[in-house]
Amino acid sequence: MADIPESFMQPLEDQPNLSVDVEFDAKEIPVFDISSINVNLISEIREACKIWGFFQVINHGVDKKLRQKLETVAHNFFQEPLEQKKLIKRDELNPTGFHDSEHTQNVRDWKEVFICFTQDPTEVSASHLLEEVGIRNLSNRWPQHPSSFRETCEEYGKAVSALALRLLHMISLSLGLPVERLDDYFQNQGSYLLVNNYPTCPNPKLTLGVGPHKDPNAFTILAQDEVGGLEVKRKSDGSWIPVQPIPEAFIINIGDCMQVWTNDIYKSVEHRVVVNSTKSRMSIPLFFFPAHTTLVKPLEELVDEKNPARYKGFNWGKFMANRNRSDFEKQEGGIISISDFKIV
Ligand code: OGA
Ligand code: NI
């Protein structure tokens, strides 16, 4: 097998074991038809969130032609010469645009990405420091080519954001909360869309498209193409279970913010992406983020004397500013994980 650059090499314990046959397990992650909402569906969503932290949805109302159109223009964008893509490179102040050197746990991911906020501009905290109250408005960066890339991303972002709100309602109901209980946190939301392109890899046993991680947001709505590669760490035994590609389905997973809101009733779950030597792969996640001004803490309705709050409240914008900063410089003592807010 060919070599790959050192920076992409996963430590031995994280290298994927690509020979295990997991076809059967792949079907365990539940798939829900959400064309109509009923009590049964809500209780199944609750179970899925508790057991897996992941589920898939079909009949979700997002036009499949729109998704195909985005896949096509995004493919054309990634085909552009690297110098062209680098004209809209992500930087320390503004995470939008093109990026090809993402690291997860200090190992480089085998992928390139395009990022845009779903609200343009998006208001964020100007600094990670608690004492600095300034805000910054960030505008999306768009490539010149393909010419329809911008409008397609914007249209798709709107359609999936509408689905995000419906899912937020279902999740609120599944927690026994009023349907619109969480809506206000998303008034000025910081959500963003990512297009991940995973090129073919000469030695997929040594590296990962995305290393093991949890998503920080409330939840993620991900479209994966037919190639497959996303794997979820099963809670019961810690083994890596692939998420079966289903045409037109979206994969939903719980993030850290929801874990804090629910006081650990729903937990964010570790996942990763394996790559392969024959087919490139595309995935398009929408990360559903609350407004940066949100004080994130366990919801009062889910806390009582028997079940006290497990996290201190914290400012969402500062938390994210800290995480973004840690992508650029190694920092000492920065708050980048919700476990830093755990009440012990
Ligand atoms: C991510 C992620 C999964 C995938 O971008 O956070 O987990 O299938 N992506 O691309
Ligand atoms: Ni993820």
mmCIF file of C-alpha atoms and ligand atoms in Angstrom:
data_model
loop_
_atom_site.group_PDB
_atom_site.id
_atom_site.type_symbol
_atom_site.label_atom_id
_atom_site.label_comp_id
_atom_site.label_asym_id
_atom_site.label_seq_id
_atom_site.Cartn_x
_atom_site.Cartn_y
_atom_site.Cartn_z
ATOM 1 C CA MET A 1 0.000 0.000 0.000
ATOM 2 C CA ALA A 2 1.148 3.515 -0.818
ATOM 3 C CA ASP A 3 2.414 5.920 1.784
ATOM 4 C CA ILE A 4 0.502 8.971 2.884
ATOM 5 C CA PRO A 5 2.019 12.130 4.391
ATOM 6 C CA GLU A 6 2.851 11.833 8.072
ATOM 7 C CA SER A 7 0.448 14.655 9.055
ATOM 8 C CA PHE A 8 -2.543 12.514 7.974
ATOM 9 C CA MET A 9 -1.482 9.394 9.922
ATOM 10 C CA GLN A 10 -3.841 8.426 12.725
ATOM 11 C CA PRO A 11 -2.334 6.954 15.909
ATOM 12 C CA LEU A 12 -2.520 3.156 15.850
ATOM 13 C CA GLU A 13 -5.557 2.946 18.133
ATOM 14 C CA ASP A 14 -7.568 5.248 15.844
ATOM 15 C CA GLN A 15 -6.665 3.596 12.539
ATOM 16 C CA PRO A 16 -9.829 2.134 11.021
ATOM 17 C CA ASN A 17 -10.193 -1.614 10.840
ATOM 18 C CA LEU A 18 -11.634 -1.758 7.348
ATOM 19 C CA SER A 19 -11.999 -5.517 7.137
ATOM 20 C CA VAL A 20 -14.832 -6.000 9.644
ATOM 21 C CA ASP A 21 -18.169 -6.862 8.080
ATOM 22 C CA VAL A 22 -20.722 -4.542 9.638
ATOM 23 C CA GLU A 23 -23.533 -4.728 7.089
ATOM 24 C CA PHE A 24 -26.029 -6.023 9.621
ATOM 25 C CA ASP A 25 -25.202 -3.514 12.324
ATOM 26 C CA ALA A 26 -25.615 -0.671 9.875
ATOM 27 C CA LYS A 27 -29.354 -1.259 9.926
ATOM 28 C CA GLU A 28 -29.609 -0.734 13.667
ATOM 29 C CA ILE A 29 -29.532 3.057 13.488
ATOM 30 C CA PRO A 30 -33.212 3.953 13.217
ATOM 31 C CA VAL A 31 -34.813 5.548 10.146
ATOM 32 C CA PHE A 32 -37.988 7.613 10.628
ATOM 33 C CA ASP A 33 -40.594 8.776 8.145
ATOM 34 C CA ILE A 34 -41.385 12.302 9.363
ATOM 35 C CA SER A 35 -44.114 13.182 6.854
ATOM 36 C CA SER A 36 -46.541 13.337 9.777
ATOM 37 C CA ILE A 37 -45.863 13.761 13.465
ATOM 38 C CA ASN A 38 -47.585 11.510 15.991
ATOM 39 C CA VAL A 39 -47.061 10.321 19.543
ATOM 40 C CA ASN A 40 -45.401 7.129 18.383
ATOM 41 C CA LEU A 41 -42.833 8.945 16.278
ATOM 42 C CA ILE A 42 -41.992 11.304 19.130
ATOM 43 C CA SER A 43 -41.353 8.443 21.537
ATOM 44 C CA GLU A 44 -39.219 6.645 18.932
ATOM 45 C CA ILE A 45 -37.169 9.803 18.459
ATOM 46 C CA ARG A 46 -36.662 9.921 22.216
ATOM 47 C CA GLU A 47 -35.400 6.337 22.261
ATOM 48 C CA ALA A 48 -33.088 6.947 19.285
ATOM 49 C CA CYS A 49 -31.619 10.076 20.901
ATOM 50 C CA LYS A 50 -30.998 8.201 24.141
ATOM 51 C CA ILE A 51 -29.614 4.990 22.686
ATOM 52 C CA TRP A 52 -27.732 6.182 19.597
ATOM 53 C CA GLY A 53 -27.611 9.968 19.554
ATOM 54 C CA PHE A 54 -28.194 9.380 15.819
ATOM 55 C CA PHE A 55 -31.147 8.680 13.538
ATOM 56 C CA GLN A 56 -32.063 9.150 9.881
ATOM 57 C CA VAL A 57 -35.158 10.853 8.470
ATOM 58 C CA ILE A 58 -36.995 10.303 5.196
ATOM 59 C CA ASN A 59 -40.004 12.117 3.682
ATOM 60 C CA HIS A 60 -38.647 15.281 5.279
ATOM 61 C CA GLY A 61 -39.894 17.717 2.640
ATOM 62 C CA VAL A 62 -36.537 18.987 1.324
ATOM 63 C CA ASP A 63 -36.586 18.857 -2.475
ATOM 64 C CA LYS A 64 -34.240 16.145 -3.741
ATOM 65 C CA LYS A 65 -33.503 18.168 -6.888
ATOM 66 C CA LEU A 66 -32.142 20.994 -4.761
ATOM 67 C CA ARG A 67 -29.807 18.603 -2.957
ATOM 68 C CA GLN A 68 -28.635 17.093 -6.264
ATOM 69 C CA LYS A 69 -28.043 20.568 -7.664
ATOM 70 C CA LEU A 70 -25.883 21.501 -4.693
ATOM 71 C CA GLU A 71 -23.911 18.253 -5.003
ATOM 72 C CA THR A 72 -23.252 19.025 -8.671
ATOM 73 C CA VAL A 73 -22.142 22.646 -8.232
ATOM 74 C CA ALA A 74 -20.095 21.751 -5.153
ATOM 75 C CA HIS A 75 -18.376 19.013 -7.125
ATOM 76 C CA ASN A 76 -17.548 21.594 -9.803
ATOM 77 C CA PHE A 77 -16.223 23.966 -7.148
ATOM 78 C CA PHE A 78 -13.863 21.338 -5.712
ATOM 79 C CA GLN A 79 -12.600 20.591 -9.254
ATOM 80 C CA GLU A 80 -11.300 24.178 -9.537
ATOM 81 C CA PRO A 81 -7.506 24.611 -9.228
ATOM 82 C CA LEU A 82 -6.273 24.871 -5.643
ATOM 83 C CA GLU A 83 -5.056 28.473 -6.182
ATOM 84 C CA GLN A 84 -8.591 29.468 -7.182
ATOM 85 C CA LYS A 85 -10.123 27.842 -4.113
ATOM 86 C CA LYS A 86 -7.521 29.448 -1.882
ATOM 87 C CA LEU A 87 -8.703 32.897 -3.004
ATOM 88 C CA ILE A 88 -11.538 32.442 -0.512
ATOM 89 C CA LYS A 89 -9.550 30.737 2.201
ATOM 90 C CA ARG A 90 -10.886 30.565 5.729
ATOM 91 C CA ASP A 91 -8.897 32.654 8.225
ATOM 92 C CA GLU A 92 -8.652 33.252 11.929
ATOM 93 C CA LEU A 93 -11.327 35.967 12.037
ATOM 94 C CA ASN A 94 -13.791 34.463 9.601
ATOM 95 C CA PRO A 95 -14.311 30.695 9.361
ATOM 96 C CA THR A 96 -16.249 30.869 6.058
ATOM 97 C CA GLY A 97 -14.871 29.914 2.650
ATOM 98 C CA PHE A 98 -12.483 27.164 1.609
ATOM 99 C CA HIS A 99 -10.335 25.105 3.968
ATOM 100 C CA ASP A 100 -8.117 22.112 3.269
ATOM 101 C CA SER A 101 -6.120 21.602 6.415
ATOM 102 C CA GLU A 102 -8.649 20.787 9.086
ATOM 103 C CA HIS A 103 -7.294 18.847 12.057
ATOM 104 C CA THR A 104 -9.253 16.708 14.499
ATOM 105 C CA GLN A 105 -7.256 15.949 17.638
ATOM 106 C CA ASN A 106 -4.051 17.185 15.978
ATOM 107 C CA VAL A 107 -4.186 14.794 13.020
ATOM 108 C CA ARG A 108 -4.958 16.226 9.599
ATOM 109 C CA ASP A 109 -8.305 15.157 8.101
ATOM 110 C CA TRP A 110 -8.327 13.618 4.610
ATOM 111 C CA LYS A 111 -10.751 16.177 3.201
ATOM 112 C CA GLU A 112 -11.339 19.683 1.894
ATOM 113 C CA VAL A 113 -14.327 21.820 2.858
ATOM 114 C CA PHE A 114 -16.436 24.836 1.961
ATOM 115 C CA ILE A 115 -18.193 26.647 4.828
ATOM 116 C CA CYS A 116 -20.937 29.308 4.845
ATOM 117 C CA PHE A 117 -23.260 30.672 7.514
ATOM 118 C CA THR A 118 -26.979 30.209 6.874
ATOM 119 C CA GLN A 119 -27.614 33.817 8.052
ATOM 120 C CA ASP A 120 -25.557 36.370 6.148
ATOM 121 C CA PRO A 121 -24.068 38.246 7.916
ATOM 122 C CA THR A 122 -23.879 36.273 11.174
ATOM 123 C CA GLU A 123 -23.182 37.976 14.477
ATOM 124 C CA VAL A 124 -20.495 36.340 16.647
ATOM 125 C CA SER A 125 -18.473 37.189 19.758
ATOM 126 C CA ALA A 126 -15.452 39.250 18.737
ATOM 127 C CA SER A 127 -13.241 37.672 21.381
ATOM 128 C CA HIS A 128 -12.999 34.482 23.387
ATOM 129 C CA LEU A 129 -12.234 36.538 26.512
ATOM 130 C CA LEU A 130 -15.139 36.814 28.947
ATOM 131 C CA GLU A 131 -14.391 40.435 29.834
ATOM 132 C CA GLU A 132 -14.542 41.583 26.201
ATOM 133 C CA VAL A 133 -18.150 42.174 25.168
ATOM 134 C CA GLY A 134 -17.609 43.211 21.527
ATOM 135 C CA ILE A 135 -19.399 41.546 18.641
ATOM 136 C CA ARG A 136 -18.406 41.015 15.026
ATOM 137 C CA ASN A 137 -20.543 40.577 11.918
ATOM 138 C CA LEU A 138 -19.164 37.948 9.581
ATOM 139 C CA SER A 139 -20.114 37.769 5.907
ATOM 140 C CA ASN A 140 -19.859 34.669 3.774
ATOM 141 C CA ARG A 141 -17.078 34.324 1.200
ATOM 142 C CA TRP A 142 -18.162 33.060 -2.217
ATOM 143 C CA PRO A 143 -16.158 31.740 -5.147
ATOM 144 C CA GLN A 144 -16.526 33.305 -8.642
ATOM 145 C CA HIS A 145 -17.007 29.835 -10.100
ATOM 146 C CA PRO A 146 -19.296 28.013 -10.446
ATOM 147 C CA SER A 147 -21.535 31.057 -10.886
ATOM 148 C CA SER A 148 -24.606 29.357 -9.398
ATOM 149 C CA PHE A 149 -22.756 28.111 -6.315
ATOM 150 C CA ARG A 150 -23.851 30.962 -4.062
ATOM 151 C CA GLU A 151 -27.564 30.899 -4.860
ATOM 152 C CA THR A 152 -27.636 27.101 -4.622
ATOM 153 C CA CYS A 153 -26.001 27.107 -1.173
ATOM 154 C CA GLU A 154 -28.376 29.857 -0.024
ATOM 155 C CA GLU A 155 -31.460 28.064 -1.285
ATOM 156 C CA TYR A 156 -30.375 24.754 0.201
ATOM 157 C CA GLY A 157 -29.471 26.459 3.506
ATOM 158 C CA LYS A 158 -32.991 27.913 3.738
ATOM 159 C CA ALA A 159 -34.688 24.603 2.983
ATOM 160 C CA VAL A 160 -32.625 22.641 5.513
ATOM 161 C CA SER A 161 -32.995 25.407 8.135
ATOM 162 C CA ALA A 162 -36.781 25.005 7.873
ATOM 163 C CA LEU A 163 -36.320 21.280 8.455
ATOM 164 C CA ALA A 164 -34.046 22.079 11.423
ATOM 165 C CA LEU A 165 -36.855 24.043 13.061
ATOM 166 C CA ARG A 166 -39.296 21.164 12.563
ATOM 167 C CA LEU A 167 -36.784 18.757 14.072
ATOM 168 C CA LEU A 168 -36.216 21.135 16.986
ATOM 169 C CA HIS A 169 -39.950 20.968 17.641
ATOM 170 C CA MET A 170 -39.952 17.171 17.524
ATOM 171 C CA ILE A 171 -36.985 17.014 19.888
ATOM 172 C CA SER A 172 -38.672 19.473 22.306
ATOM 173 C CA LEU A 173 -41.795 17.303 22.315
ATOM 174 C CA SER A 174 -39.682 14.187 22.832
ATOM 175 C CA LEU A 175 -38.351 15.783 26.035
ATOM 176 C CA GLY A 176 -41.870 16.494 27.273
ATOM 177 C CA LEU A 177 -41.407 20.236 26.643
ATOM 178 C CA PRO A 178 -43.717 22.686 24.841
ATOM 179 C CA VAL A 179 -43.210 22.437 21.095
ATOM 180 C CA GLU A 180 -41.598 25.891 20.748
ATOM 181 C CA ARG A 181 -39.628 25.772 23.996
ATOM 182 C CA LEU A 182 -36.202 26.079 22.321
ATOM 183 C CA ASP A 183 -37.107 28.375 19.415
ATOM 184 C CA ASP A 184 -35.930 31.658 20.960
ATOM 185 C CA TYR A 185 -32.332 30.477 21.190
ATOM 186 C CA PHE A 186 -32.252 30.282 17.398
ATOM 187 C CA GLN A 187 -33.586 33.791 16.654
ATOM 188 C CA ASN A 188 -30.141 35.082 15.765
ATOM 189 C CA GLN A 189 -28.650 31.714 15.059
ATOM 190 C CA GLY A 190 -25.019 30.960 14.236
ATOM 191 C CA SER A 191 -25.766 27.890 12.082
ATOM 192 C CA TYR A 192 -23.530 27.013 9.184
ATOM 193 C CA LEU A 193 -23.443 24.735 6.210
ATOM 194 C CA LEU A 194 -20.389 22.686 5.352
ATOM 195 C CA VAL A 195 -19.643 20.871 2.131
ATOM 196 C CA ASN A 196 -17.090 18.126 2.767
ATOM 197 C CA ASN A 197 -15.163 16.616 -0.127
ATOM 198 C CA TYR A 198 -13.245 13.449 0.733
ATOM 199 C CA PRO A 199 -10.835 12.594 -2.125
ATOM 200 C CA THR A 200 -9.798 9.002 -2.795
ATOM 201 C CA CYS A 201 -6.940 7.932 -0.555
ATOM 202 C CA PRO A 202 -4.029 5.646 -1.519
ATOM 203 C CA ASN A 203 -3.969 4.052 1.945
ATOM 204 C CA PRO A 204 -7.313 4.390 3.744
ATOM 205 C CA LYS A 205 -6.230 2.105 6.590
ATOM 206 C CA LEU A 206 -3.892 4.701 8.041
ATOM 207 C CA THR A 207 -6.003 7.831 7.995
ATOM 208 C CA LEU A 208 -9.526 9.187 8.454
ATOM 209 C CA GLY A 209 -11.690 11.699 6.565
ATOM 210 C CA VAL A 210 -12.613 13.138 9.963
ATOM 211 C CA GLY A 211 -11.042 11.787 13.141
ATOM 212 C CA PRO A 212 -13.192 10.732 16.125
ATOM 213 C CA HIS A 213 -15.092 13.760 17.462
ATOM 214 C CA LYS A 214 -18.417 15.014 18.792
ATOM 215 C CA ASP A 215 -20.277 17.934 17.220
ATOM 216 C CA PRO A 216 -20.543 21.011 19.474
ATOM 217 C CA ASN A 217 -23.905 22.332 18.189
ATOM 218 C CA ALA A 218 -27.526 21.541 19.134
ATOM 219 C CA PHE A 219 -27.829 18.929 16.372
ATOM 220 C CA THR A 220 -26.558 18.245 12.860
ATOM 221 C CA ILE A 221 -28.529 17.501 9.677
ATOM 222 C CA LEU A 222 -26.228 15.680 7.292
ATOM 223 C CA ALA A 223 -26.677 14.569 3.697
ATOM 224 C CA GLN A 224 -24.222 11.856 2.681
ATOM 225 C CA ASP A 225 -23.903 10.514 -0.853
ATOM 226 C CA GLU A 226 -24.119 6.820 -1.819
ATOM 227 C CA VAL A 227 -20.439 6.076 -1.094
ATOM 228 C CA GLY A 228 -20.776 5.888 2.712
ATOM 229 C CA GLY A 229 -18.039 6.274 5.314
ATOM 230 C CA LEU A 230 -19.651 7.894 8.360
ATOM 231 C CA GLU A 231 -19.339 5.693 11.456
ATOM 232 C CA VAL A 232 -20.857 6.070 14.911
ATOM 233 C CA LYS A 233 -19.375 4.782 18.134
ATOM 234 C CA ARG A 234 -22.010 2.484 19.576
ATOM 235 C CA LYS A 235 -22.631 3.305 23.229
ATOM 236 C CA SER A 236 -23.221 -0.285 24.311
ATOM 237 C CA ASP A 237 -19.816 -1.682 23.293
ATOM 238 C CA GLY A 238 -17.729 1.139 21.794
ATOM 239 C CA SER A 239 -17.568 -0.453 18.326
ATOM 240 C CA TRP A 240 -17.736 1.677 15.166
ATOM 241 C CA ILE A 241 -21.020 1.244 13.294
ATOM 242 C CA PRO A 242 -21.376 2.601 9.738
ATOM 243 C CA VAL A 243 -24.380 4.770 8.940
ATOM 244 C CA GLN A 244 -26.020 3.207 5.925
ATOM 245 C CA PRO A 245 -26.315 5.561 2.944
ATOM 246 C CA ILE A 246 -29.999 5.961 2.076
ATOM 247 C CA PRO A 247 -30.729 8.081 -1.011
ATOM 248 C CA GLU A 248 -32.466 11.323 -0.011
ATOM 249 C CA ALA A 249 -32.346 10.628 3.757
ATOM 250 C CA PHE A 250 -30.811 13.059 6.231
ATOM 251 C CA ILE A 251 -28.737 11.871 9.184
ATOM 252 C CA ILE A 252 -29.502 13.678 12.428
ATOM 253 C CA ASN A 253 -27.124 13.647 15.385
ATOM 254 C CA ILE A 254 -27.234 15.215 18.820
ATOM 255 C CA GLY A 255 -24.483 17.736 19.664
ATOM 256 C CA ASP A 256 -22.898 19.020 22.883
ATOM 257 C CA CYS A 257 -25.267 21.990 23.257
ATOM 258 C CA MET A 258 -28.286 19.662 23.365
ATOM 259 C CA GLN A 259 -26.444 17.448 25.836
ATOM 260 C CA VAL A 260 -26.148 20.400 28.239
ATOM 261 C CA TRP A 261 -29.741 21.582 27.678
ATOM 262 C CA THR A 262 -31.048 18.074 28.403
ATOM 263 C CA ASN A 263 -28.745 17.623 31.397
ATOM 264 C CA ASP A 264 -27.314 14.431 29.826
ATOM 265 C CA ILE A 265 -30.688 12.848 28.920
ATOM 266 C CA TYR A 266 -29.502 13.073 25.296
ATOM 267 C CA LYS A 267 -25.765 12.883 24.735
ATOM 268 C CA SER A 268 -23.591 13.849 21.810
ATOM 269 C CA VAL A 269 -21.963 10.743 20.410
ATOM 270 C CA GLU A 270 -18.535 10.226 18.933
ATOM 271 C CA HIS A 271 -18.338 9.675 15.183
ATOM 272 C CA ARG A 272 -15.712 9.576 12.429
ATOM 273 C CA VAL A 273 -15.384 9.203 8.663
ATOM 274 C CA VAL A 274 -13.439 6.469 6.879
ATOM 275 C CA VAL A 275 -12.180 7.110 3.352
ATOM 276 C CA ASN A 276 -11.537 4.682 0.525
ATOM 277 C CA SER A 277 -9.132 4.158 -2.352
ATOM 278 C CA THR A 278 -11.627 4.002 -5.204
ATOM 279 C CA LYS A 279 -14.349 6.604 -4.731
ATOM 280 C CA SER A 280 -14.337 10.182 -3.568
ATOM 281 C CA ARG A 281 -17.200 11.090 -1.263
ATOM 282 C CA MET A 282 -19.251 14.184 -0.527
ATOM 283 C CA SER A 283 -21.251 15.025 2.582
ATOM 284 C CA ILE A 284 -23.182 18.190 3.406
ATOM 285 C CA PRO A 285 -23.901 18.836 7.092
ATOM 286 C CA LEU A 286 -25.858 21.768 8.458
ATOM 287 C CA PHE A 287 -24.703 22.520 12.000
ATOM 288 C CA PHE A 288 -27.655 23.982 13.881
ATOM 289 C CA PHE A 289 -26.240 26.517 16.349
ATOM 290 C CA PRO A 290 -27.993 28.829 18.819
ATOM 291 C CA ALA A 291 -27.309 32.590 18.877
ATOM 292 C CA HIS A 292 -23.939 33.570 20.331
ATOM 293 C CA THR A 293 -25.713 35.476 23.128
ATOM 294 C CA THR A 294 -27.322 32.288 24.472
ATOM 295 C CA LEU A 295 -26.564 31.287 28.046
ATOM 296 C CA VAL A 296 -26.419 27.510 27.656
ATOM 297 C CA LYS A 297 -27.357 25.555 30.790
ATOM 298 C CA PRO A 298 -29.540 22.582 31.713
ATOM 299 C CA LEU A 299 -33.218 23.463 31.095
ATOM 300 C CA GLU A 300 -35.070 24.165 34.341
ATOM 301 C CA GLU A 301 -37.873 21.784 33.414
ATOM 302 C CA LEU A 302 -35.405 18.899 33.233
ATOM 303 C CA VAL A 303 -33.716 19.562 36.556
ATOM 304 C CA ASP A 304 -34.987 18.878 40.064
ATOM 305 C CA GLU A 305 -33.718 17.878 43.486
ATOM 306 C CA LYS A 306 -33.318 14.251 42.519
ATOM 307 C CA ASN A 307 -31.735 15.178 39.240
ATOM 308 C CA PRO A 308 -29.619 18.308 39.832
ATOM 309 C CA ALA A 309 -27.951 20.318 37.071
ATOM 310 C CA ARG A 310 -24.761 18.667 35.866
ATOM 311 C CA TYR A 311 -23.363 21.750 34.110
ATOM 312 C CA LYS A 312 -22.774 25.371 34.998
ATOM 313 C CA GLY A 313 -24.282 27.883 32.568
ATOM 314 C CA PHE A 314 -21.911 29.344 29.975
ATOM 315 C CA ASN A 315 -21.989 31.862 27.150
ATOM 316 C CA TRP A 316 -22.276 30.106 23.811
ATOM 317 C CA GLY A 317 -20.461 32.753 21.777
ATOM 318 C CA LYS A 318 -17.404 32.683 24.050
ATOM 319 C CA PHE A 319 -17.329 28.902 23.963
ATOM 320 C CA MET A 320 -17.351 28.881 20.149
ATOM 321 C CA ALA A 321 -14.791 31.702 19.909
ATOM 322 C CA ASN A 322 -12.505 29.589 22.077
ATOM 323 C CA ARG A 323 -12.974 26.532 19.897
ATOM 324 C CA ASN A 324 -12.373 28.435 16.652
ATOM 325 C CA ARG A 325 -9.270 29.972 18.112
ATOM 326 C CA SER A 326 -7.946 26.565 19.113
ATOM 327 C CA ASP A 327 -8.135 25.530 15.427
ATOM 328 C CA PHE A 328 -5.404 28.056 14.699
ATOM 329 C CA GLU A 329 -3.120 28.071 17.679
ATOM 330 C CA LYS A 330 -2.376 25.559 20.354
ATOM 331 C CA GLN A 331 -3.590 27.114 23.549
ATOM 332 C CA GLU A 332 -3.155 26.383 27.183
ATOM 333 C CA GLY A 333 -6.229 26.086 29.353
ATOM 334 C CA GLY A 334 -8.771 27.231 26.750
ATOM 335 C CA ILE A 335 -12.361 26.124 27.276
ATOM 336 C CA ILE A 336 -13.164 23.931 24.310
ATOM 337 C CA SER A 337 -15.177 21.063 25.755
ATOM 338 C CA ILE A 338 -18.468 21.012 27.659
ATOM 339 C CA SER A 339 -16.773 18.833 30.276
ATOM 340 C CA ASP A 340 -15.048 22.052 31.382
ATOM 341 C CA PHE A 341 -18.461 23.202 32.656
ATOM 342 C CA LYS A 342 -19.321 19.979 34.421
ATOM 343 C CA ILE A 343 -20.407 20.274 38.057
ATOM 344 C CA VAL A 344 -18.512 17.558 39.873
HETATM 345 C C1 OGA B 1 -18.503 16.589 10.552
HETATM 346 C C2 OGA B 1 -18.814 15.162 10.330
HETATM 347 C C3 OGA B 1 -19.466 13.431 8.811
HETATM 348 C C4 OGA B 1 -19.487 13.107 7.353
HETATM 349 O O1 OGA B 1 -18.230 17.300 9.555
HETATM 350 O O2 OGA B 1 -18.555 17.014 11.738
HETATM 351 O O3 OGA B 1 -18.934 14.438 11.283
HETATM 352 O O4 OGA B 1 -20.103 12.097 7.012
HETATM 353 N N1 OGA B 1 -18.984 14.733 9.060
HETATM 354 O O5 OGA B 1 -18.917 13.842 6.554
HETATM 355 NI NI NI B 2 -19.259 15.584 13.066
#
